[in-house]
């Protein structure tokens, strides 16, 4: 099930959402231009390494760039490949604007960063001795999805259901689209080893749960209730764990 857009208009331009998408794209292009991209060394420079954060594991001096604490933030803006980037930015484009519209720019960026940190630490706690760097925005985006399912469970989402010759494009309530995504993370996590590189499903799960809970507190003080869906549509392998 691939989301394409939602029928959930906003009352303001989602500047922070656009900025985050632009930042991730620009940083990914800088990654590609780096001579250390193909070797994967760039991910050890800027990615989150659980063993470094929890056990003072030291990366080689030639690739060291920032402290383990700083990688909680730098890792959120890096991606391991084109499909990794495109998938994350698609979900950001569809779902983040409504959360930004409701929280306002300052609260939204705080919410986004906290979701990313919670997601990263969730993955890190699953194997604190791992020396595999984790990169990607989908932990933070998972927080946005958690917030969206709480604030807009009935919003209609246009999705592509790929069934080969019988593929269909239909509208489904967000609670089913995002609920399916969340359940899929658990299934995929159970079927995947946490000792090797791949997709950091723990970060997805941690970000989603954090977002669903944290939005209840972030909603306080927001004027009016979150806007519900209306009948107006919006226009529409690297050696690392990919969140």
PDB file of C-alpha atoms in Angstrom:
ATOM      1  CA  UNK A   1       0.000   0.000   0.000  1.00  0.00           C
ATOM      2  CA  UNK A   2       1.701   3.185  -1.226  1.00  0.00           C
ATOM      3  CA  UNK A   3       0.212   6.555  -0.153  1.00  0.00           C
ATOM      4  CA  UNK A   4      -0.045   9.179  -2.882  1.00  0.00           C
ATOM      5  CA  UNK A   5      -1.815  12.121  -1.180  1.00  0.00           C
ATOM      6  CA  UNK A   6      -4.420  12.918   1.451  1.00  0.00           C
ATOM      7  CA  UNK A   7      -7.673  14.902   1.411  1.00  0.00           C
ATOM      8  CA  UNK A   8      -6.738  17.066   4.369  1.00  0.00           C
ATOM      9  CA  UNK A   9      -6.192  20.769   3.557  1.00  0.00           C
ATOM     10  CA  UNK A  10      -4.054  23.161   5.572  1.00  0.00           C
ATOM     11  CA  UNK A  11      -4.549  26.835   6.360  1.00  0.00           C
ATOM     12  CA  UNK A  12      -0.885  27.846   6.108  1.00  0.00           C
ATOM     13  CA  UNK A  13       2.184  27.133   4.000  1.00  0.00           C
ATOM     14  CA  UNK A  14       4.241  24.315   5.620  1.00  0.00           C
ATOM     15  CA  UNK A  15       7.563  26.141   5.427  1.00  0.00           C
ATOM     16  CA  UNK A  16       9.362  23.904   7.933  1.00  0.00           C
ATOM     17  CA  UNK A  17       8.197  20.760   6.142  1.00  0.00           C
ATOM     18  CA  UNK A  18       9.515  22.133   2.849  1.00  0.00           C
ATOM     19  CA  UNK A  19      12.773  23.115   4.543  1.00  0.00           C
ATOM     20  CA  UNK A  20      13.278  19.647   6.029  1.00  0.00           C
ATOM     21  CA  UNK A  21      12.583  17.972   2.691  1.00  0.00           C
ATOM     22  CA  UNK A  22      14.958  20.365   0.930  1.00  0.00           C
ATOM     23  CA  UNK A  23      17.667  19.849   3.558  1.00  0.00           C
ATOM     24  CA  UNK A  24      17.486  16.072   3.229  1.00  0.00           C
ATOM     25  CA  UNK A  25      17.720  16.280  -0.558  1.00  0.00           C
ATOM     26  CA  UNK A  26      20.659  18.702  -0.533  1.00  0.00           C
ATOM     27  CA  UNK A  27      22.539  16.660   2.068  1.00  0.00           C
ATOM     28  CA  UNK A  28      21.964  13.483   0.074  1.00  0.00           C
ATOM     29  CA  UNK A  29      23.413  15.148  -3.047  1.00  0.00           C
ATOM     30  CA  UNK A  30      26.432  16.180  -0.969  1.00  0.00           C
ATOM     31  CA  UNK A  31      26.768  12.560   0.163  1.00  0.00           C
ATOM     32  CA  UNK A  32      26.848  11.392  -3.449  1.00  0.00           C
ATOM     33  CA  UNK A  33      29.582  13.890  -4.265  1.00  0.00           C
ATOM     34  CA  UNK A  34      31.759  12.644  -1.407  1.00  0.00           C
ATOM     35  CA  UNK A  35      34.588  10.218  -2.200  1.00  0.00           C
ATOM     36  CA  UNK A  36      33.665   8.406   1.024  1.00  0.00           C
ATOM     37  CA  UNK A  37      30.120   7.569  -0.080  1.00  0.00           C
ATOM     38  CA  UNK A  38      30.828   4.362  -1.998  1.00  0.00           C
ATOM     39  CA  UNK A  39      33.060   3.007   0.769  1.00  0.00           C
ATOM     40  CA  UNK A  40      30.470   3.857   3.422  1.00  0.00           C
ATOM     41  CA  UNK A  41      32.988   5.839   5.477  1.00  0.00           C
ATOM     42  CA  UNK A  42      30.769   8.921   5.357  1.00  0.00           C
ATOM     43  CA  UNK A  43      28.132   7.090   7.394  1.00  0.00           C
ATOM     44  CA  UNK A  44      30.661   6.439  10.152  1.00  0.00           C
ATOM     45  CA  UNK A  45      31.389  10.172  10.193  1.00  0.00           C
ATOM     46  CA  UNK A  46      27.817  11.420  10.559  1.00  0.00           C
ATOM     47  CA  UNK A  47      25.612   8.397  11.319  1.00  0.00           C
ATOM     48  CA  UNK A  48      24.482   7.285  14.774  1.00  0.00           C
ATOM     49  CA  UNK A  49      26.588   4.376  16.062  1.00  0.00           C
ATOM     50  CA  UNK A  50      25.088   2.746  19.181  1.00  0.00           C
ATOM     51  CA  UNK A  51      28.447   1.449  20.443  1.00  0.00           C
ATOM     52  CA  UNK A  52      29.918   4.960  20.260  1.00  0.00           C
ATOM     53  CA  UNK A  53      26.971   6.532  22.064  1.00  0.00           C
ATOM     54  CA  UNK A  54      26.540   3.930  24.808  1.00  0.00           C
ATOM     55  CA  UNK A  55      30.008   2.376  25.178  1.00  0.00           C
ATOM     56  CA  UNK A  56      32.527   4.987  23.956  1.00  0.00           C
ATOM     57  CA  UNK A  57      33.459   2.956  20.883  1.00  0.00           C
ATOM     58  CA  UNK A  58      35.921   5.091  18.899  1.00  0.00           C
ATOM     59  CA  UNK A  59      35.586   5.361  15.142  1.00  0.00           C
ATOM     60  CA  UNK A  60      38.850   5.661  13.162  1.00  0.00           C
ATOM     61  CA  UNK A  61      40.339   9.139  13.433  1.00  0.00           C
ATOM     62  CA  UNK A  62      40.309   9.627   9.672  1.00  0.00           C
ATOM     63  CA  UNK A  63      36.489   9.467   9.553  1.00  0.00           C
ATOM     64  CA  UNK A  64      35.654  11.094  12.905  1.00  0.00           C
ATOM     65  CA  UNK A  65      33.721  14.350  12.413  1.00  0.00           C
ATOM     66  CA  UNK A  66      31.276  14.976  15.291  1.00  0.00           C
ATOM     67  CA  UNK A  67      30.599  13.643  18.768  1.00  0.00           C
ATOM     68  CA  UNK A  68      28.261  10.671  19.312  1.00  0.00           C
ATOM     69  CA  UNK A  69      25.736  13.071  20.879  1.00  0.00           C
ATOM     70  CA  UNK A  70      25.716  15.238  17.765  1.00  0.00           C
ATOM     71  CA  UNK A  71      24.997  12.227  15.549  1.00  0.00           C
ATOM     72  CA  UNK A  72      21.533  12.032  17.127  1.00  0.00           C
ATOM     73  CA  UNK A  73      20.801  15.022  14.889  1.00  0.00           C
ATOM     74  CA  UNK A  74      23.131  14.609  11.900  1.00  0.00           C
ATOM     75  CA  UNK A  75      21.958  11.050  11.255  1.00  0.00           C
ATOM     76  CA  UNK A  76      18.372  12.306  10.744  1.00  0.00           C
ATOM     77  CA  UNK A  77      19.332  14.206   7.607  1.00  0.00           C
ATOM     78  CA  UNK A  78      21.323  11.484   5.847  1.00  0.00           C
ATOM     79  CA  UNK A  79      20.067   8.659   3.638  1.00  0.00           C
ATOM     80  CA  UNK A  80      21.602   5.469   2.327  1.00  0.00           C
ATOM     81  CA  UNK A  81      20.274   5.592  -1.246  1.00  0.00           C
ATOM     82  CA  UNK A  82      17.783   7.102  -3.668  1.00  0.00           C
ATOM     83  CA  UNK A  83      14.873   4.822  -2.745  1.00  0.00           C
ATOM     84  CA  UNK A  84      15.531   5.393   0.952  1.00  0.00           C
ATOM     85  CA  UNK A  85      15.345   9.158   0.396  1.00  0.00           C
ATOM     86  CA  UNK A  86      12.325   9.074  -1.939  1.00  0.00           C
ATOM     87  CA  UNK A  87      10.279   6.844   0.367  1.00  0.00           C
ATOM     88  CA  UNK A  88      10.918   9.042   3.389  1.00  0.00           C
ATOM     89  CA  UNK A  89      10.260  12.306   1.580  1.00  0.00           C
ATOM     90  CA  UNK A  90       6.993  10.965   0.142  1.00  0.00           C
ATOM     91  CA  UNK A  91       5.608  10.308   3.633  1.00  0.00           C
ATOM     92  CA  UNK A  92       6.941  13.662   4.828  1.00  0.00           C
ATOM     93  CA  UNK A  93       5.268  15.490   1.922  1.00  0.00           C
ATOM     94  CA  UNK A  94       1.878  13.859   2.484  1.00  0.00           C
ATOM     95  CA  UNK A  95       1.540  13.872   6.270  1.00  0.00           C
ATOM     96  CA  UNK A  96       3.826  16.489   7.840  1.00  0.00           C
ATOM     97  CA  UNK A  97       2.086  19.628   6.589  1.00  0.00           C
ATOM     98  CA  UNK A  98      -1.050  19.045   8.671  1.00  0.00           C
ATOM     99  CA  UNK A  99       0.933  18.527  11.863  1.00  0.00           C
ATOM    100  CA  UNK A 100       2.977  21.666  11.193  1.00  0.00           C
ATOM    101  CA  UNK A 101      -0.221  23.592  10.440  1.00  0.00           C
ATOM    102  CA  UNK A 102      -1.679  22.611  13.811  1.00  0.00           C
ATOM    103  CA  UNK A 103       1.395  22.987  16.012  1.00  0.00           C
ATOM    104  CA  UNK A 104       2.972  26.000  14.387  1.00  0.00           C
ATOM    105  CA  UNK A 105       6.529  26.172  13.104  1.00  0.00           C
ATOM    106  CA  UNK A 106       8.422  26.282  16.411  1.00  0.00           C
ATOM    107  CA  UNK A 107       6.514  23.481  18.147  1.00  0.00           C
ATOM    108  CA  UNK A 108       6.591  21.412  14.972  1.00  0.00           C
ATOM    109  CA  UNK A 109      10.383  21.468  14.586  1.00  0.00           C
ATOM    110  CA  UNK A 110      10.773  20.605  18.283  1.00  0.00           C
ATOM    111  CA  UNK A 111       8.289  17.747  17.878  1.00  0.00           C
ATOM    112  CA  UNK A 112      10.092  16.489  14.763  1.00  0.00           C
ATOM    113  CA  UNK A 113      13.549  16.514  16.354  1.00  0.00           C
ATOM    114  CA  UNK A 114      12.341  14.869  19.576  1.00  0.00           C
ATOM    115  CA  UNK A 115      10.628  12.155  17.520  1.00  0.00           C
ATOM    116  CA  UNK A 116      13.855  11.538  15.650  1.00  0.00           C
ATOM    117  CA  UNK A 117      15.876  11.312  18.865  1.00  0.00           C
ATOM    118  CA  UNK A 118      13.361   8.934  20.462  1.00  0.00           C
ATOM    119  CA  UNK A 119      13.400   6.765  17.342  1.00  0.00           C
ATOM    120  CA  UNK A 120      17.191   6.661  17.170  1.00  0.00           C
ATOM    121  CA  UNK A 121      17.557   5.749  20.841  1.00  0.00           C
ATOM    122  CA  UNK A 122      14.918   3.015  20.484  1.00  0.00           C
ATOM    123  CA  UNK A 123      16.958   1.407  17.724  1.00  0.00           C
ATOM    124  CA  UNK A 124      20.157   1.935  19.690  1.00  0.00           C
ATOM    125  CA  UNK A 125      18.806   0.241  22.821  1.00  0.00           C
ATOM    126  CA  UNK A 126      17.934  -2.829  20.755  1.00  0.00           C
ATOM    127  CA  UNK A 127      21.666  -3.474  20.347  1.00  0.00           C
ATOM    128  CA  UNK A 128      23.845  -1.036  22.260  1.00  0.00           C
ATOM    129  CA  UNK A 129      27.038  -2.762  21.107  1.00  0.00           C
ATOM    130  CA  UNK A 130      26.308  -2.384  17.402  1.00  0.00           C
ATOM    131  CA  UNK A 131      29.033  -0.613  15.419  1.00  0.00           C
ATOM    132  CA  UNK A 132      26.806  -0.209  12.363  1.00  0.00           C
ATOM    133  CA  UNK A 133      25.881   3.448  11.729  1.00  0.00           C
ATOM    134  CA  UNK A 134      22.208   4.335  11.426  1.00  0.00           C
ATOM    135  CA  UNK A 135      21.006   7.094   9.106  1.00  0.00           C
ATOM    136  CA  UNK A 136      17.654   8.314   7.859  1.00  0.00           C
ATOM    137  CA  UNK A 137      14.689  10.564   8.591  1.00  0.00           C
ATOM    138  CA  UNK A 138      12.042   7.876   8.902  1.00  0.00           C
ATOM    139  CA  UNK A 139      12.292   7.652  12.686  1.00  0.00           C
ATOM    140  CA  UNK A 140      11.317  11.322  12.931  1.00  0.00           C
ATOM    141  CA  UNK A 141       8.750  10.824  10.176  1.00  0.00           C
ATOM    142  CA  UNK A 142       7.390   7.888  12.161  1.00  0.00           C
ATOM    143  CA  UNK A 143       6.654  10.414  14.899  1.00  0.00           C
ATOM    144  CA  UNK A 144       4.702  12.493  12.408  1.00  0.00           C
ATOM    145  CA  UNK A 145       2.718   9.429  11.342  1.00  0.00           C
ATOM    146  CA  UNK A 146       1.929   8.663  14.974  1.00  0.00           C
ATOM    147  CA  UNK A 147       0.703  12.230  15.452  1.00  0.00           C
ATOM    148  CA  UNK A 148      -1.343  12.103  12.259  1.00  0.00           C
ATOM    149  CA  UNK A 149      -3.159   8.897  13.191  1.00  0.00           C
ATOM    150  CA  UNK A 150      -4.158  10.514  16.511  1.00  0.00           C
ATOM    151  CA  UNK A 151      -5.219  13.880  15.099  1.00  0.00           C
ATOM    152  CA  UNK A 152      -6.672  12.739  11.767  1.00  0.00           C
ATOM    153  CA  UNK A 153      -7.737   9.086  11.929  1.00  0.00           C
ATOM    154  CA  UNK A 154     -10.631   9.623   9.511  1.00  0.00           C
ATOM    155  CA  UNK A 155      -8.758  11.670   6.905  1.00  0.00           C
ATOM    156  CA  UNK A 156      -8.941   9.987   3.509  1.00  0.00           C
ATOM    157  CA  UNK A 157      -5.639   8.952   1.948  1.00  0.00           C
ATOM    158  CA  UNK A 158      -5.307   8.086  -1.733  1.00  0.00           C
ATOM    159  CA  UNK A 159      -3.197   4.922  -1.944  1.00  0.00           C
ATOM    160  CA  UNK A 160      -1.853   2.632  -4.640  1.00  0.00           C
ATOM    161  CA  UNK A 161      -2.346  -1.044  -3.924  1.00  0.00           C
ATOM    162  CA  UNK A 162       0.188  -2.814  -6.161  1.00  0.00           C
ATOM    163  CA  UNK A 163      -1.295  -6.118  -7.289  1.00  0.00           C
ATOM    164  CA  UNK A 164       0.336  -6.394 -10.673  1.00  0.00           C
ATOM    165  CA  UNK A 165      -2.300  -6.341 -13.419  1.00  0.00           C
ATOM    166  CA  UNK A 166      -4.994  -5.810 -10.757  1.00  0.00           C
ATOM    167  CA  UNK A 167      -3.351  -2.779  -9.095  1.00  0.00           C
ATOM    168  CA  UNK A 168      -5.830  -0.241  -7.753  1.00  0.00           C
ATOM    169  CA  UNK A 169      -5.848   3.377  -6.578  1.00  0.00           C
ATOM    170  CA  UNK A 170      -8.397   3.924  -3.819  1.00  0.00           C
ATOM    171  CA  UNK A 171      -9.099   6.200  -0.850  1.00  0.00           C
ATOM    172  CA  UNK A 172      -8.749   4.715   2.621  1.00  0.00           C
ATOM    173  CA  UNK A 173      -9.043   6.339   6.092  1.00  0.00           C
ATOM    174  CA  UNK A 174      -5.678   7.279   7.534  1.00  0.00           C
ATOM    175  CA  UNK A 175      -6.177   5.011  10.542  1.00  0.00           C
ATOM    176  CA  UNK A 176      -6.041   1.973   8.254  1.00  0.00           C
ATOM    177  CA  UNK A 177      -3.198   3.248   6.053  1.00  0.00           C
ATOM    178  CA  UNK A 178      -0.934   4.214   8.948  1.00  0.00           C
ATOM    179  CA  UNK A 179      -2.125   1.342  11.126  1.00  0.00           C
ATOM    180  CA  UNK A 180      -1.085  -1.053   8.356  1.00  0.00           C
ATOM    181  CA  UNK A 181       2.290   0.701   8.116  1.00  0.00           C
ATOM    182  CA  UNK A 182       2.830   0.356  11.872  1.00  0.00           C
ATOM    183  CA  UNK A 183       1.903  -3.336  11.988  1.00  0.00           C
ATOM    184  CA  UNK A 184       4.171  -3.967   9.011  1.00  0.00           C
ATOM    185  CA  UNK A 185       7.119  -2.527  10.963  1.00  0.00           C
ATOM    186  CA  UNK A 186       6.573  -5.111  13.728  1.00  0.00           C
ATOM    187  CA  UNK A 187       6.311  -7.969  11.254  1.00  0.00           C
ATOM    188  CA  UNK A 188       9.400  -6.842   9.368  1.00  0.00           C
ATOM    189  CA  UNK A 189      11.331  -6.300  12.588  1.00  0.00           C
ATOM    190  CA  UNK A 190      10.536  -9.825  13.803  1.00  0.00           C
ATOM    191  CA  UNK A 191      11.791 -11.258  10.529  1.00  0.00           C
ATOM    192  CA  UNK A 192      15.005  -9.222  10.463  1.00  0.00           C
ATOM    193  CA  UNK A 193      18.223  -9.684  12.408  1.00  0.00           C
ATOM    194  CA  UNK A 194      19.363  -6.656  14.429  1.00  0.00           C
ATOM    195  CA  UNK A 195      23.040  -7.613  14.078  1.00  0.00           C
ATOM    196  CA  UNK A 196      23.512  -6.595  10.451  1.00  0.00           C
ATOM    197  CA  UNK A 197      22.862  -3.555   8.274  1.00  0.00           C
ATOM    198  CA  UNK A 198      19.447  -3.033   6.740  1.00  0.00           C
ATOM    199  CA  UNK A 199      16.261  -1.221   7.702  1.00  0.00           C
ATOM    200  CA  UNK A 200      16.088   0.106  11.270  1.00  0.00           C
ATOM    201  CA  UNK A 201      12.543  -1.019  12.030  1.00  0.00           C
ATOM    202  CA  UNK A 202      13.026  -0.352  15.737  1.00  0.00           C
ATOM    203  CA  UNK A 203      13.472   3.337  14.930  1.00  0.00           C
ATOM    204  CA  UNK A 204      10.241   3.363  12.934  1.00  0.00           C
ATOM    205  CA  UNK A 205       8.333   1.754  15.796  1.00  0.00           C
ATOM    206  CA  UNK A 206       9.889   3.962  18.469  1.00  0.00           C
ATOM    207  CA  UNK A 207       9.259   7.145  16.494  1.00  0.00           C
ATOM    208  CA  UNK A 208       5.628   6.231  15.810  1.00  0.00           C
ATOM    209  CA  UNK A 209       4.836   5.399  19.433  1.00  0.00           C
ATOM    210  CA  UNK A 210       6.584   8.533  20.679  1.00  0.00           C
ATOM    211  CA  UNK A 211       4.711  10.698  18.181  1.00  0.00           C
ATOM    212  CA  UNK A 212       1.318   9.201  19.034  1.00  0.00           C
ATOM    213  CA  UNK A 213       1.870   9.906  22.736  1.00  0.00           C
ATOM    214  CA  UNK A 214       3.740  13.207  22.496  1.00  0.00           C
ATOM    215  CA  UNK A 215       1.166  14.820  20.215  1.00  0.00           C
ATOM    216  CA  UNK A 216      -1.374  14.598  23.045  1.00  0.00           C
ATOM    217  CA  UNK A 217       0.841  16.999  25.006  1.00  0.00           C
ATOM    218  CA  UNK A 218       1.830  19.151  22.028  1.00  0.00           C
ATOM    219  CA  UNK A 219      -1.851  19.583  21.158  1.00  0.00           C
ATOM    220  CA  UNK A 220      -2.401  21.401  24.432  1.00  0.00           C
ATOM    221  CA  UNK A 221      -2.504  25.118  23.958  1.00  0.00           C
ATOM    222  CA  UNK A 222      -3.184  24.795  20.241  1.00  0.00           C
ATOM    223  CA  UNK A 223      -6.095  27.001  19.280  1.00  0.00           C
ATOM    224  CA  UNK A 224      -9.089  25.036  18.078  1.00  0.00           C
ATOM    225  CA  UNK A 225      -9.207  21.342  17.384  1.00  0.00           C
ATOM    226  CA  UNK A 226      -7.103  19.711  14.651  1.00  0.00           C
ATOM    227  CA  UNK A 227      -8.771  20.280  11.291  1.00  0.00           C
ATOM    228  CA  UNK A 228     -10.518  17.170  10.090  1.00  0.00           C
ATOM    229  CA  UNK A 229     -10.559  15.948   6.522  1.00  0.00           C
ATOM    230  CA  UNK A 230     -12.666  17.880   4.046  1.00  0.00           C
ATOM    231  CA  UNK A 231     -13.548  17.271   0.439  1.00  0.00           C
ATOM    232  CA  UNK A 232     -10.610  19.331  -0.757  1.00  0.00           C
ATOM    233  CA  UNK A 233      -7.501  17.589  -2.022  1.00  0.00           C
ATOM    234  CA  UNK A 234      -3.862  18.700  -1.701  1.00  0.00           C
ATOM    235  CA  UNK A 235      -1.756  18.825  -4.833  1.00  0.00           C
ATOM    236  CA  UNK A 236       0.381  16.743  -4.838  1.00  0.00           C
ATOM    237  CA  UNK A 237      23.203  -1.214  -0.292  1.00  0.00           C
ATOM    238  CA  UNK A 238      25.261   0.922   1.920  1.00  0.00           C
ATOM    239  CA  UNK A 239      26.845  -0.359   5.146  1.00  0.00           C
ATOM    240  CA  UNK A 240      24.360   1.252   7.473  1.00  0.00           C
ATOM    241  CA  UNK A 241      20.979   0.815   9.108  1.00  0.00           C
ATOM    242  CA  UNK A 242      18.411   2.903   7.272  1.00  0.00           C
ATOM    243  CA  UNK A 243      15.723   4.592   9.320  1.00  0.00           C
TER     244      UNK A 243
END
